[in-house]
Short mmCIF file of C-alpha atoms in Angstrom, two decimals:
data_model
loop_
_atom_site.label_atom_id
_atom_site.label_comp_id
_atom_site.label_asym_id
_atom_site.label_seq_id
_atom_site.Cartn_x
_atom_site.Cartn_y
_atom_site.Cartn_z
CA MET A 1 22.04 33.29 26.96
CA THR A 2 21.54 36.89 26.00
CA ARG A 3 19.03 38.80 23.91
CA HIS A 4 20.07 42.06 22.33
CA GLU A 5 17.37 44.70 22.17
CA GLU A 6 15.10 43.86 19.21
CA GLY A 7 17.72 41.29 18.30
CA GLY A 8 18.29 37.56 18.03
CA VAL A 9 19.20 35.06 20.70
CA MET A 10 22.77 33.92 21.39
CA PHE A 11 23.77 31.10 23.69
CA PRO A 12 26.79 31.73 25.95
CA ALA A 13 27.28 28.02 26.48
CA THR A 14 29.02 28.16 23.11
CA ASP A 15 30.14 31.80 23.52
CA ALA A 16 27.88 32.70 20.65
CA MET A 17 29.10 33.59 17.19
CA SER A 18 32.34 35.05 18.49
CA ARG A 19 33.46 31.47 19.16
CA LEU A 20 33.17 30.63 15.44
CA PRO A 21 36.58 31.46 13.92
CA GLY A 22 35.06 31.52 10.46
CA LEU A 23 33.13 34.63 11.38
CA THR A 24 35.89 36.59 13.14
CA SER A 25 36.82 38.51 10.00
CA VAL A 26 33.51 40.33 10.42
CA SER A 27 32.37 41.79 13.70
CA PRO A 28 29.93 39.30 15.33
CA SER A 29 27.77 42.18 16.49
CA LEU A 30 27.63 43.52 12.94
CA LEU A 31 26.68 40.08 11.63
CA GLU A 32 23.99 39.84 14.24
CA ASP A 33 22.65 43.27 13.29
CA ILE A 34 22.52 42.13 9.66
CA PHE A 35 20.82 38.84 10.50
CA ASN A 36 18.34 40.58 12.76
CA GLN A 37 17.07 42.65 9.83
CA LEU A 38 16.59 39.70 7.49
CA PRO A 39 13.05 38.45 6.84
CA GLU A 40 14.42 34.91 6.50
CA ALA A 41 15.04 32.77 9.55
CA VAL A 42 18.76 32.47 10.26
CA VAL A 43 20.11 29.58 12.31
CA VAL A 44 23.81 29.29 13.19
CA ALA A 45 25.11 26.06 14.74
CA ASP A 46 28.47 24.88 16.00
CA LYS A 47 30.35 21.95 14.45
CA ASP A 48 28.31 19.51 16.57
CA ARG A 49 25.13 21.10 15.23
CA TYR A 50 24.08 22.70 18.51
CA VAL A 51 22.22 25.98 18.06
CA VAL A 52 24.50 28.98 18.54
CA TYR A 53 22.30 31.79 17.29
CA VAL A 54 18.80 32.39 15.90
CA ASN A 55 17.47 35.70 14.63
CA PRO A 56 14.03 37.16 15.44
CA ALA A 57 12.58 35.78 12.19
CA THR A 58 13.47 32.27 13.37
CA GLN A 59 11.63 32.78 16.63
CA ARG A 60 8.57 34.14 14.81
CA LEU A 61 8.59 31.37 12.20
CA PHE A 62 9.11 28.40 14.52
CA GLY A 63 7.49 29.77 17.66
CA TYR A 64 10.29 28.75 20.05
CA ASP A 65 11.41 30.88 22.95
CA GLN A 66 14.83 31.06 24.59
CA SER A 67 14.33 28.14 26.98
CA ASP A 68 13.16 25.88 24.13
CA LEU A 69 16.35 26.32 22.12
CA ALA A 70 18.97 26.40 24.88
CA GLY A 71 21.22 23.36 24.53
CA GLN A 72 19.29 22.04 21.54
CA ARG A 73 20.66 20.61 18.33
CA THR A 74 19.16 21.75 15.05
CA ALA A 75 17.17 18.50 14.96
CA ILE A 76 14.51 20.43 16.88
CA PHE A 77 13.53 22.21 13.66
CA TYR A 78 13.05 19.18 11.40
CA ALA A 79 9.63 17.64 10.77
CA ASP A 80 11.20 14.22 10.17
CA PRO A 81 14.13 13.13 12.40
CA HIS A 82 15.53 11.17 9.44
CA ASP A 83 15.97 14.46 7.56
CA PHE A 84 18.27 15.74 10.30
CA ASP A 85 20.49 12.69 9.85
CA ASP A 86 20.28 12.88 6.06
CA GLN A 87 21.26 16.55 5.97
CA GLY A 88 24.14 15.79 8.31
CA GLU A 89 25.45 13.29 5.78
CA ARG A 90 24.83 15.54 2.78
CA ARG A 91 25.66 19.08 3.86
CA TYR A 92 26.31 19.67 7.52
CA ASN A 93 29.52 17.75 8.17
CA PRO A 94 33.25 18.64 8.09
CA SER A 95 33.73 16.80 4.77
CA ALA A 96 31.01 18.71 2.94
CA GLU A 97 32.01 20.94 0.05
CA SER A 98 32.31 24.63 0.73
CA GLY A 99 29.58 26.97 -0.42
CA MET A 100 25.87 27.27 0.22
CA ASP A 101 23.33 24.75 -1.12
CA ASN A 102 19.73 25.54 -1.99
CA TYR A 103 17.10 22.89 -1.22
CA ARG A 104 13.57 22.41 0.08
CA MET A 105 12.88 20.89 3.47
CA SER A 106 9.91 20.20 5.75
CA TYR A 107 10.15 21.75 9.21
CA ARG A 108 8.05 21.57 12.37
CA CYS A 109 7.03 24.54 14.51
CA ALA A 110 6.79 24.50 18.28
CA ASP A 111 3.00 23.97 18.03
CA GLY A 112 3.48 20.92 15.79
CA THR A 113 2.61 22.65 12.52
CA VAL A 114 4.63 21.29 9.60
CA PHE A 115 5.60 23.53 6.70
CA LEU A 116 7.74 23.34 3.58
CA ALA A 117 10.55 25.88 3.28
CA HIS A 118 13.24 26.95 0.87
CA THR A 119 16.59 26.60 2.63
CA CYS A 120 20.04 27.90 1.81
CA GLY A 121 22.69 26.41 4.03
CA GLY A 122 26.25 25.22 4.31
CA VAL A 123 29.49 24.96 6.24
CA ILE A 124 31.30 27.77 8.08
CA ARG A 125 35.07 27.37 7.89
CA ASP A 126 37.88 29.27 9.60
CA PRO A 127 40.73 30.90 7.62
CA SER A 128 42.68 27.62 7.70
CA GLY A 129 39.77 25.74 6.13
CA GLU A 130 38.69 23.88 9.26
CA THR A 131 34.96 23.44 9.86
CA CYS A 132 33.77 25.43 12.86
CA GLY A 133 30.02 25.49 12.36
CA TYR A 134 27.06 25.66 10.00
CA ILE A 135 24.54 28.26 8.88
CA ALA A 136 21.13 28.05 7.27
CA LEU A 137 18.63 30.62 6.02
CA VAL A 138 15.02 29.40 5.94
CA ARG A 139 12.09 30.92 4.06
CA PRO A 140 8.62 29.34 3.96
CA ALA A 141 7.88 28.04 0.49
CA ARG A 142 5.45 29.98 -1.65
CA PRO A 143 2.36 28.05 -2.83
CA ALA A 144 3.86 27.47 -6.28
CA GLU A 145 7.10 26.11 -4.77
CA LYS A 146 5.11 23.87 -2.46
CA SER A 147 3.08 22.50 -5.36
CA ILE A 148 6.19 21.85 -7.45
CA ASP A 149 7.83 20.03 -4.55
CA THR A 150 4.74 17.86 -4.01
CA LEU A 151 4.44 17.07 -7.73
CA GLN A 152 8.09 16.02 -7.83
CA ARG A 153 7.53 13.75 -4.85
CA LEU A 154 4.36 12.32 -6.41
CA HIS A 155 6.26 11.54 -9.61
CA ALA A 156 9.02 9.85 -7.60
CA ILE A 157 6.44 7.64 -5.87
CA SER A 158 4.64 6.69 -9.08
CA ALA A 159 7.89 5.90 -10.88
CA ASN A 160 9.48 3.90 -8.05
CA PRO A 161 9.98 0.31 -9.36
CA ASN A 162 10.74 -0.98 -5.87
CA MET A 163 7.24 -0.22 -4.56
CA ASP A 164 4.13 -2.25 -5.25
CA SER A 165 0.69 -0.65 -5.67
CA ASP A 166 -0.17 -0.87 -1.97
CA ALA A 167 3.11 0.76 -0.94
CA ARG A 168 2.61 3.52 -3.51
CA ILE A 169 -0.92 4.23 -2.26
CA ASP A 170 0.37 4.43 1.32
CA ALA A 171 3.09 6.84 0.20
CA ILE A 172 0.58 8.99 -1.72
CA LEU A 173 -1.61 9.23 1.39
CA ALA A 174 1.37 10.35 3.47
CA LEU A 175 2.32 12.87 0.77
CA GLY A 176 -1.21 14.31 0.60
CA ALA A 177 -1.43 14.59 4.38
CA ARG A 178 1.87 16.49 4.37
CA HIS A 179 0.83 18.74 1.48
CA PHE A 180 -2.52 19.78 2.96
CA GLY A 181 -1.32 19.75 6.57
CA LEU A 182 -4.16 17.37 7.51
CA PRO A 183 -3.03 14.39 9.59
CA VAL A 184 -5.76 11.86 8.76
CA ALA A 185 -5.69 10.31 5.27
CA ILE A 186 -8.00 7.59 3.96
CA GLN A 187 -8.43 5.68 0.73
CA SER A 188 -11.81 4.01 0.86
CA ARG A 189 -13.84 1.51 -1.15
CA ILE A 190 -17.58 2.08 -1.39
CA ASP A 191 -19.59 -1.13 -1.16
CA GLY A 192 -23.24 -0.16 -1.49
CA GLU A 193 -23.96 1.98 1.56
CA VAL A 194 -20.81 0.84 3.38
CA TYR A 195 -17.60 2.86 3.49
CA VAL A 196 -14.62 0.50 3.85
CA VAL A 197 -11.14 1.78 4.76
CA GLU A 198 -8.52 0.15 2.51
CA HIS A 199 -5.48 2.37 3.25
CA CYS A 200 -5.08 5.01 5.92
CA VAL A 201 -2.73 7.32 7.77
CA SER A 202 -3.85 8.01 11.32
CA PRO A 203 -1.52 9.71 13.83
CA ASP A 204 -3.08 8.01 16.85
CA ASP A 205 -3.65 4.66 15.10
CA GLY A 206 -7.36 5.22 15.59
CA LEU A 207 -8.03 3.83 12.11
CA SER A 208 -6.93 0.62 10.47
CA PRO A 209 -7.52 -0.99 7.06
CA GLY A 210 -10.72 -3.01 6.97
CA ALA A 211 -12.70 -0.68 9.23
CA GLY A 212 -16.20 -0.03 7.95
CA PHE A 213 -18.68 2.81 8.43
CA GLU A 214 -22.12 3.63 7.16
CA LEU A 215 -21.59 5.84 4.12
CA PRO A 216 -24.21 8.48 5.14
CA GLY A 217 -22.23 9.01 8.36
CA THR A 218 -19.11 10.13 6.47
CA TYR A 219 -18.25 13.43 4.79
CA CYS A 220 -17.56 11.40 1.64
CA VAL A 221 -21.28 11.10 0.99
CA HIS A 222 -21.13 14.78 -0.02
CA THR A 223 -18.08 14.14 -2.19
CA LEU A 224 -19.83 11.31 -4.01
CA LYS A 225 -23.00 13.34 -4.43
CA ALA A 226 -21.02 16.21 -5.96
CA ASN A 227 -18.95 13.73 -8.03
CA ARG A 228 -15.94 16.06 -7.78
CA PRO A 229 -13.41 17.22 -5.19
CA ILE A 230 -14.90 19.26 -2.36
CA GLY A 231 -13.55 20.70 0.88
CA PHE A 232 -14.66 22.16 4.20
CA HIS A 233 -12.04 24.16 6.07
CA HIS A 234 -14.11 24.87 9.21
CA THR A 235 -17.07 22.51 9.50
CA ALA A 236 -18.53 24.24 12.56
CA HIS A 237 -19.15 27.31 10.39
CA SER A 238 -20.30 25.41 7.29
CA GLU A 239 -23.62 24.08 5.99
CA ILE A 240 -22.76 20.56 7.23
CA HIS A 241 -22.22 21.48 10.88
CA ASN A 242 -25.00 19.06 11.85
CA HIS A 243 -23.52 16.15 9.91
CA PRO A 244 -23.05 12.89 11.92
CA CYS A 245 -19.35 12.81 11.09
CA TYR A 246 -18.84 16.19 12.74
CA LEU A 247 -21.07 15.35 15.70
CA ASN A 248 -19.37 11.98 16.27
CA PHE A 249 -15.74 12.68 15.39
CA GLY A 250 -15.37 16.46 15.49
CA LEU A 251 -13.51 16.69 12.19
CA GLU A 252 -13.28 20.40 11.43
CA SER A 253 -11.48 20.27 8.09
CA TYR A 254 -11.89 17.86 5.17
CA ILE A 255 -10.97 17.65 1.51
CA GLY A 256 -11.88 14.65 -0.62
CA SER A 257 -12.42 13.37 -4.14
CA PRO A 258 -14.11 10.35 -5.74
CA ILE A 259 -11.80 7.64 -7.08
CA GLN A 260 -12.72 6.40 -10.54
CA VAL A 261 -11.58 2.97 -11.75
CA GLU A 262 -12.51 1.84 -15.26
CA GLY A 263 -15.09 4.62 -15.51
CA ARG A 264 -16.90 3.72 -12.29
CA VAL A 265 -16.75 5.13 -8.78
CA TYR A 266 -14.54 2.84 -6.72
CA GLY A 267 -14.30 4.85 -3.51
CA THR A 268 -12.83 8.08 -2.20
CA LEU A 269 -9.54 9.67 -1.27
CA ASN A 270 -9.77 12.17 1.57
CA PHE A 271 -7.76 14.09 4.15
CA SER A 272 -9.09 15.56 7.39
CA SER A 273 -8.22 17.07 10.75
CA PRO A 274 -9.95 17.87 14.05
CA ASP A 275 -8.62 21.42 13.64
CA PRO A 276 -9.80 24.09 11.19
CA CYS A 277 -7.43 25.01 8.40
CA ARG A 278 -7.07 27.77 5.82
CA PRO A 279 -9.78 27.86 3.14
CA PHE A 280 -9.12 25.46 0.28
CA SER A 281 -8.22 27.10 -3.03
CA GLN A 282 -9.09 26.01 -6.55
CA ASP A 283 -5.50 24.77 -6.86
CA ASP A 284 -6.08 22.55 -3.81
CA LEU A 285 -9.14 20.99 -5.44
CA ILE A 286 -7.26 20.45 -8.71
CA PHE A 287 -4.39 18.81 -6.83
CA MET A 288 -6.89 16.67 -4.91
CA GLN A 289 -8.25 15.42 -8.23
CA LEU A 290 -4.72 14.61 -9.39
CA LEU A 291 -4.04 12.57 -6.25
CA ALA A 292 -7.34 10.69 -6.63
CA ASP A 293 -6.60 9.97 -10.30
CA THR A 294 -3.15 8.66 -9.39
CA VAL A 295 -4.58 6.40 -6.69
CA GLY A 296 -7.27 5.22 -9.12
CA HIS A 297 -4.55 4.29 -11.60
CA GLU A 298 -2.71 2.31 -8.92
CA ILE A 299 -5.90 0.44 -8.00
CA HIS A 300 -6.57 -0.32 -11.67
CA GLU A 301 -3.02 -1.60 -12.16
CA ARG A 302 -3.36 -3.80 -9.08
CA GLN A 303 -6.65 -5.23 -10.32
CA MET A 304 -5.16 -5.96 -13.75
CA ARG A 305 -2.18 -7.75 -12.20
CA ASP A 306 -4.51 -9.77 -9.99
CA ARG A 307 -6.60 -10.73 -13.02
CA LEU A 308 -3.56 -11.71 -15.04
CA SER A 309 -2.25 -13.74 -12.11
CA ALA A 310 -5.59 -15.50 -11.77
CA LEU A 311 -5.71 -16.19 -15.52
CA ALA A 312 -2.21 -17.63 -15.38
CA ARG A 313 -3.38 -20.05 -12.68
CA THR A 314 -6.81 -20.91 -14.06
CA ASP A 315 -7.83 -23.44 -16.70
CA GLU A 316 -9.60 -21.35 -19.31
CA LEU A 317 -12.14 -24.02 -20.29
CA THR A 318 -13.35 -25.26 -16.89
CA GLY A 319 -12.47 -22.39 -14.54
CA LEU A 320 -10.64 -24.83 -12.26
CA ALA A 321 -7.05 -24.41 -11.14
CA ASN A 322 -4.64 -25.33 -13.93
CA ARG A 323 -1.80 -27.84 -13.65
CA ARG A 324 0.66 -25.29 -12.31
CA ALA A 325 -1.72 -23.89 -9.70
CA ILE A 326 -2.98 -27.25 -8.38
CA THR A 327 0.61 -28.52 -8.18
CA GLU A 328 1.55 -25.50 -6.05
CA VAL A 329 -1.47 -26.16 -3.81
CA LEU A 330 -0.44 -29.80 -3.42
CA GLU A 331 3.15 -28.79 -2.66
CA TRP A 332 1.94 -26.51 0.15
CA GLN A 333 -0.40 -29.19 1.50
CA VAL A 334 2.41 -31.77 1.57
CA ALA A 335 4.54 -29.40 3.67
CA HIS A 336 1.56 -28.62 5.93
CA SER A 337 0.83 -32.31 6.45
CA ARG A 338 4.47 -32.91 7.42
CA ARG A 339 4.30 -30.10 10.01
CA SER A 340 0.89 -30.92 11.44
CA GLY A 341 0.92 -34.71 11.22
CA LEU A 342 -2.52 -34.63 9.57
CA PRO A 343 -3.26 -37.06 6.73
CA LEU A 344 -3.39 -35.98 3.09
CA CYS A 345 -4.87 -37.78 0.09
CA VAL A 346 -4.77 -37.07 -3.63
CA LEU A 347 -7.47 -38.28 -6.01
CA SER A 348 -6.76 -38.49 -9.73
CA LEU A 349 -9.81 -38.73 -12.05
CA ASP A 350 -10.16 -39.52 -15.73
CA LEU A 351 -13.34 -39.42 -17.85
CA ASP A 352 -13.75 -42.85 -19.46
CA TYR A 353 -13.87 -43.09 -23.25
CA PHE A 354 -13.78 -39.34 -23.59
CA LYS A 355 -12.23 -39.62 -27.05
CA ARG A 356 -15.44 -41.23 -28.31
CA ILE A 357 -17.39 -38.09 -27.40
CA ASN A 358 -15.00 -35.91 -29.40
CA ASP A 359 -15.07 -38.34 -32.34
CA THR A 360 -18.88 -38.68 -32.34
CA TRP A 361 -20.14 -35.19 -31.51
CA GLY A 362 -17.06 -33.05 -32.02
CA HIS A 363 -14.72 -31.14 -29.73
CA ALA A 364 -17.37 -28.57 -28.81
CA ALA A 365 -19.39 -31.39 -27.26
CA GLY A 366 -16.30 -32.64 -25.47
CA ASP A 367 -15.75 -29.17 -24.06
CA LYS A 368 -19.35 -29.08 -22.78
CA VAL A 369 -18.80 -32.41 -21.00
CA LEU A 370 -15.57 -31.16 -19.40
CA ARG A 371 -17.27 -27.98 -18.16
CA ALA A 372 -20.22 -29.98 -16.80
CA PHE A 373 -17.91 -32.38 -14.98
CA ALA A 374 -15.97 -29.46 -13.49
CA ALA A 375 -19.25 -28.05 -12.14
CA ILE A 376 -20.09 -31.45 -10.59
CA LEU A 377 -16.62 -31.62 -9.08
CA LEU A 378 -16.93 -28.17 -7.51
CA GLY A 379 -20.42 -28.94 -6.21
CA SER A 380 -19.30 -32.20 -4.57
CA ARG A 381 -16.15 -31.05 -2.80
CA ARG A 382 -15.71 -29.81 0.74
CA GLU A 383 -14.69 -26.20 1.29
CA VAL A 384 -11.12 -27.23 2.14
CA ASP A 385 -10.70 -29.48 -0.91
CA ARG A 386 -8.98 -28.14 -4.00
CA CYS A 387 -9.70 -29.24 -7.58
CA GLY A 388 -7.71 -28.75 -10.76
CA ARG A 389 -7.52 -29.87 -14.36
CA PHE A 390 -4.25 -31.66 -14.92
CA GLY A 391 -4.67 -31.82 -18.68
CA GLY A 392 -7.05 -33.29 -21.26
CA GLU A 393 -9.75 -35.23 -19.41
CA GLU A 394 -7.63 -35.80 -16.29
CA PHE A 395 -8.45 -33.98 -13.03
CA ILE A 396 -6.85 -33.81 -9.58
CA VAL A 397 -8.56 -33.38 -6.21
CA VAL A 398 -6.41 -32.51 -3.17
CA LEU A 399 -8.03 -33.76 0.05
CA PRO A 400 -6.47 -32.20 3.19
CA ASP A 401 -6.96 -33.87 6.58
CA THR A 402 -8.27 -36.97 4.80
CA GLY A 403 -7.15 -40.59 5.02
CA LEU A 404 -7.81 -43.42 2.58
CA SER A 405 -11.29 -44.16 3.92
CA GLY A 406 -12.33 -40.55 3.40
CA GLY A 407 -10.73 -40.52 -0.05
CA ARG A 408 -12.66 -43.65 -1.04
CA ALA A 409 -15.89 -41.98 0.07
CA VAL A 410 -15.19 -38.91 -2.08
CA ALA A 411 -14.41 -41.06 -5.13
CA ARG A 412 -17.49 -43.21 -4.61
CA ARG A 413 -19.73 -40.17 -4.28
CA LEU A 414 -18.35 -38.68 -7.51
CA ARG A 415 -18.71 -41.94 -9.43
CA ASP A 416 -22.27 -42.40 -8.19
CA THR A 417 -23.18 -38.84 -9.18
CA MET A 418 -21.70 -39.23 -12.66
CA ALA A 419 -23.52 -42.51 -13.20
CA VAL A 420 -26.94 -40.87 -12.84
CA THR A 421 -26.17 -37.44 -14.36
CA PRO A 422 -26.75 -37.06 -18.10
CA LEU A 423 -24.34 -34.65 -19.72
CA SER A 424 -25.49 -32.70 -22.76
CA VAL A 425 -23.48 -33.18 -25.95
CA SER A 426 -25.85 -31.54 -28.45
CA ASP A 427 -29.39 -30.24 -28.70
CA GLY A 428 -31.58 -33.04 -27.42
CA GLU A 429 -28.74 -35.51 -26.85
CA SER A 430 -27.07 -36.43 -23.58
CA VAL A 431 -24.68 -39.11 -22.39
CA THR A 432 -23.59 -40.49 -19.07
CA VAL A 433 -19.87 -40.74 -18.46
CA THR A 434 -18.11 -43.04 -16.03
CA LEU A 435 -14.97 -42.27 -14.06
CA SER A 436 -11.69 -44.04 -13.50
CA ALA A 437 -9.97 -42.95 -10.31
CA GLY A 438 -6.65 -43.37 -8.56
CA LEU A 439 -6.16 -42.58 -4.88
CA ALA A 440 -2.96 -42.18 -2.87
CA GLU A 441 -2.25 -41.10 0.70
CA LEU A 442 0.91 -39.19 1.57
CA GLY A 443 3.41 -41.63 3.08
CA PRO A 444 6.28 -40.91 5.45
CA ASP A 445 8.86 -41.15 2.65
CA ASP A 446 6.83 -39.42 -0.05
CA THR A 447 7.92 -36.32 -1.88
CA LEU A 448 5.58 -34.28 -4.06
CA GLU A 449 6.91 -36.07 -7.10
CA SER A 450 6.61 -39.55 -5.63
CA LEU A 451 3.07 -38.88 -4.40
CA LEU A 452 2.00 -37.75 -7.87
CA HIS A 453 3.74 -40.75 -9.41
CA ARG A 454 1.89 -43.17 -7.10
CA VAL A 455 -1.54 -41.65 -7.69
CA ASP A 456 -0.88 -41.61 -11.44
CA ALA A 457 0.08 -45.29 -11.32
CA ALA A 458 -3.15 -46.07 -9.42
CA LEU A 459 -5.19 -44.23 -12.09
CA TYR A 460 -3.36 -46.15 -14.83
CA GLU A 461 -4.22 -49.39 -13.05
CA ALA A 462 -7.91 -48.41 -12.88
CA LYS A 463 -8.01 -47.62 -16.60
CA ASN A 464 -6.19 -50.81 -17.58
CA GLY A 465 -8.37 -52.83 -15.25
CA GLY A 466 -11.54 -52.10 -17.20
CA ARG A 467 -12.28 -48.45 -16.25
CA ASP A 468 -15.21 -47.24 -14.13
CA ARG A 469 -13.42 -48.11 -10.92
CA LEU A 470 -11.19 -46.80 -8.13
CA CYS A 471 -7.71 -48.15 -7.48
CA VAL A 472 -5.75 -47.24 -4.38
CA ALA A 473 -1.96 -46.94 -4.50
CA GLY A 474 -0.28 -49.74 -2.58
CA GLU A 475 -3.33 -52.03 -2.55
#
């Protein structure tokens, strides 16, 4: 390897640029003199993408010396190893089209610093058209270019139909960390005086979702107090140098913003580092607000989908699981019982003479009775039991890890409670309602359908047998 005075570095293992036939029409020394004067970093590689030549601007920009680059492929410059492979498929391969392409790329310096750069690169071919190497000119992106690149990436994340809200929030955190050059990224939820980590990027895996901290011990307490984006680029020299977060974690730089969801503070989005950084500009604070607003939108969308999903599985009148939801629960419990060998019972309940209530006091009174019975049902069940309204005045109770004796006890307790509990039907008027019940235990040959058929037949038998009784399938 040789260094020309005030010049770039060439590597004799590849016989430098003189070994690239595509450059022989121009004196290699003249090319080197030209490249040495350029303010852009110039990297020349052979057809296997091993570094052949770098100019002084490359050494200044990336911070590598001669020994660092000797025998290295150009992968050493990329911030993300996947980008090296991707660029090899797109541009730096023998099949690539001739000419130079302009694109933006993230690179990593020798000290680990990541930066965005405008790159112009392409294939070097010899006079016969054969690929003999590659060349790239790299210039650090100006702030405006960096912002445009980040906005394009943010749009791509938000518009990606293959990502759910959680995946998009994770991607936004990674994007913000890259944009600000701060390795720690957190999306938090504020629960009173507790700061709960919901999503995070942490290079040493020192943080994980679900971690909680006292809110006053975080920098975000200042963000929430200001109710706007704020930043500290060198905490040791700031007014919060005595803050517990600095004393305990040594975070020198921080930028954060409140997250608003439906007009209320939900939590914070923030990025930080144990190292100082450049002072934050007004554009940084505006972009921080944009990221927080985007994350807030994702959280709102997730909440709305969760609510719609819950509504689709909930009986509107009683608040119990609806027919679809309780059937899915029973299907899962049947499979679990088969795997575990534990017993499983299903209890079907029907309010006796319910039609008389509707006919006498009206459907509003009937609705009140159904809601009151649902409350009794929820108050009488075990934590593992699941209740649902199957339709009309018929209800289902799924009893995991329960045999027939336990199922009988549950039915008896419900019938006894109903017998002594007046249910309001109008102002000053109440009635007591009895229950007919069918009980079935999962048998070795049962399917979900056959189990439901047997418990339904047992309920039918109880109703035809005079009501106010329990009938057990198979007895």
